[in-house]
DNA sequence: ATGAAAGCGCTAACAT
DNA sequence: ATGTTAGCGCTTTCAT
């Protein structure tokens, strides 16, 4: 029912090649014929079949994007960035959500590889080792993960945490808790690294509360621990977790930031919409998505080394209302326990 | 670099047809050969090229999904539903975000139509008339819109609003404001219809505050109007707008629900995460997405009339903390102005 | 039960 | 500048 190149050729009285050329490489055909062909094509509502074209050019005009959880606004933003860049480059995007399941990544990678020119693998939960060998012929750009030999787009997580710790230290906080994200998340590892280093440098006492699901419920679950560990401030793996923290603290009637300061990461839109507005480490999410696509495109064109295999973006602390001067460490003073790391 | 059916055929010592059959219609080939072929295929890591297959079968194995705004959690959920159903039916999903721009819908519809077996067009902003004629050969299922001759999945918006009004009336509210969504949104029209009818039935005075962008900023912009119009309760087009309302009210120090009740629609995850938790009309978002895909699949199989062209899902009021008994209409009583519709 | 051949819609040499 | 030919990877008649 849809017009093919053959229909256009017949209607315009030229050969298929001429139609093909008139549409893809207009300079190679006589202006008169070109005009006629293009008019005919428009009339017939002809749209080239990309699958057929791909079969011969080896390029599908599609890219894939795999993310852990679309319901996390962080990834929605990444998707938006990827989409806009893809469309600007005349590509469509296959989006896939793994529901935080590592095994789904490999599976999707394999399934998608045949239908796309390249894949952006965002925040992979799969161990580095297993990543190798999957999708042999497919260009893959990693996002939020750095693995030797793979092109990637990352943000400077460690520096973001440095900014966070210095901010808290300046406010007088001496004991800060961290609600960690997935153990297999590179971002989480980097954040832990930056945290530890900055804590050492500033003399802040850092408490690792353990690994929690990177979701609202994770924050809810961690809140009581944060309060009990004697910290006057708590940093969450991401904003969604911070929101969970805030919710549970609110339910317990704990004033933020008076009794305890809360700091997130990502700067999802929600962060400035709530009250009190969340202090957070901002990540250029859309830009990162765009950068990943740009890297992918560069891989297509020149074997991939022109733009450099890695791209690192900056993070920026955004101070809003959930961080304030440290509360007097009441219990520890009255009890006289000032030893680092043990409060009760 | 990737193995083709030819490679498998050569390695297994059979013809391409046999390989094809052994993989797609196993019963038609000798068990022995079948086993050998399948083993070879696995060894070589053979994955059929869907584009090539699609060229001949006319089926791509892909479906498209077009939504207005991925950063609205409502649509994230729909995407999740669509994805899971698509994958269950061995299809991949192309996702596209129009950024609330009507013109992008038609464009994307056309661009996607060649690469997919069908498209779910979610919450279209395009006028009904223009929808016709686009994508002639493509199966399209509408979501959150009902147009004669098009298969669709909708929710009972009007009934949701009925539940909302009855809830508010039972709490003693006599004057309720509505912050409308996009004029071209079918859901908004349906909500307005349900609202008006229920208001008439219960004797509630309904104030239409005008159309606002279905985003946080829209709610922020509408909050002062809601307060000024003398309503003791305000219903927002959706939860994101309600969040904006809540934010601005909070900033002005207006107690919710004591001074004014707030009611949203959609039941996005955020609604129960904030404080006070938002009363809202819940929509089965993922189910709707799945239903749309199911409808699409049924269209593929039997010309499309088996499952019926329309599917309507229910809405359900979820009472949480932002609605309470009506405040005394202070100004109107002191001022003595009790005339319906004019407060100051 | 299997193979040979044709062709899906398109582009890319290779003529002319 | 244009037409002819071959073939991308696959499925599907049609033979055998």
Short mmCIF file of N, CA and C (backbone and C1' of nucleotides) in Angstrom, two decimals, chain A residues 4-5 20 46 49 52-53 56, chain C residues 8-15:
data_model
loop_
_atom_site.label_atom_id
_atom_site.label_comp_id
_atom_site.label_asym_id
_atom_site.label_seq_id
_atom_site.Cartn_x
_atom_site.Cartn_y
_atom_site.Cartn_z
N UNK A 4 6.84 2.50 -3.10
CA UNK A 4 8.24 2.10 -3.06
C UNK A 4 9.01 2.94 -4.07
N UNK A 5 10.30 2.74 -4.06
CA UNK A 5 11.13 3.52 -4.97
C UNK A 5 10.77 3.19 -6.42
N UNK A 20 16.83 7.11 -6.35
CA UNK A 20 17.67 6.98 -5.18
C UNK A 20 18.64 8.15 -5.07
N UNK A 46 6.06 9.09 -0.80
CA UNK A 46 7.11 8.09 -0.67
C UNK A 46 8.04 8.37 0.51
N UNK A 49 12.28 3.00 2.73
CA UNK A 49 12.25 1.94 3.74
C UNK A 49 13.65 1.78 4.33
N UNK A 52 15.33 -1.72 4.43
CA UNK A 52 15.90 -2.16 3.16
C UNK A 52 17.22 -1.43 2.89
N UNK A 53 17.20 -0.17 3.16
CA UNK A 53 18.43 0.60 2.98
C UNK A 53 19.53 0.06 3.88
N UNK A 56 21.70 -2.91 2.94
CA UNK A 56 22.82 -2.75 2.02
C UNK A 56 23.89 -1.79 2.52
P DC C 8 9.66 -8.26 -5.32
"O5'" DC C 8 9.45 -7.59 -3.89
"C5'" DC C 8 8.62 -8.17 -2.90
"C4'" DC C 8 9.19 -7.83 -1.54
"C3'" DC C 8 9.79 -6.44 -1.48
"O3'" DC C 8 8.81 -5.55 -0.95
"C1'" DC C 8 11.25 -8.10 -0.46
P DG C 9 8.38 -4.26 -1.75
"O5'" DG C 9 9.57 -3.27 -1.45
"C5'" DG C 9 9.82 -2.82 -0.14
"C4'" DG C 9 11.15 -2.11 -0.09
"C3'" DG C 9 11.28 -0.97 -1.11
"O3'" DG C 9 11.65 0.20 -0.41
"C1'" DG C 9 13.14 -2.42 -1.23
P DC C 10 12.04 1.53 -1.13
"O5'" DC C 10 13.61 1.40 -1.23
"C5'" DC C 10 14.39 1.53 -0.04
"C4'" DC C 10 15.77 1.00 -0.28
"C3'" DC C 10 16.67 1.88 -1.13
"O3'" DC C 10 17.35 2.78 -0.27
"C1'" DC C 10 16.96 -0.46 -1.58
P DT C 11 18.19 3.96 -0.95
"O5'" DT C 11 19.55 3.25 -1.29
"C5'" DT C 11 20.34 2.77 -0.20
"C4'" DT C 11 21.56 2.07 -0.72
"C3'" DT C 11 22.59 2.96 -1.41
"O3'" DT C 11 23.85 2.49 -0.95
"C1'" DT C 11 21.99 1.19 -2.85
P DA C 12 25.14 3.37 -1.13
"O5'" DA C 12 25.94 2.44 -2.13
"C5'" DA C 12 26.21 1.10 -1.73
"C4'" DA C 12 26.95 0.41 -2.84
"C3'" DA C 12 28.06 1.25 -3.47
"O3'" DA C 12 29.12 0.37 -3.81
"C1'" DA C 12 26.44 0.74 -5.10
P DA C 13 30.56 0.94 -4.02
"O5'" DA C 13 30.44 1.66 -5.43
"C5'" DA C 13 31.34 1.34 -6.46
"C4'" DA C 13 31.22 -0.10 -6.93
"C3'" DA C 13 31.87 -0.29 -8.30
"O3'" DA C 13 32.48 -1.55 -8.44
"C1'" DA C 13 29.48 -0.51 -8.44
P DC C 14 33.57 -1.76 -9.60
"O5'" DC C 14 32.70 -1.73 -10.93
"C5'" DC C 14 31.80 -2.80 -11.19
"C4'" DC C 14 30.95 -2.46 -12.40
"C3'" DC C 14 31.75 -1.89 -13.58
"O3'" DC C 14 31.59 -2.77 -14.69
"C1'" DC C 14 29.75 -0.67 -13.21
P DA C 15 32.47 -2.41 -16.02
"O5'" DA C 15 31.76 -1.08 -16.50
"C5'" DA C 15 31.52 -0.93 -17.87
"C4'" DA C 15 30.04 -1.12 -18.16
"C3'" DA C 15 29.66 -0.42 -19.47
"O3'" DA C 15 28.85 -1.23 -20.27
"C1'" DA C 15 28.51 0.57 -17.61
#
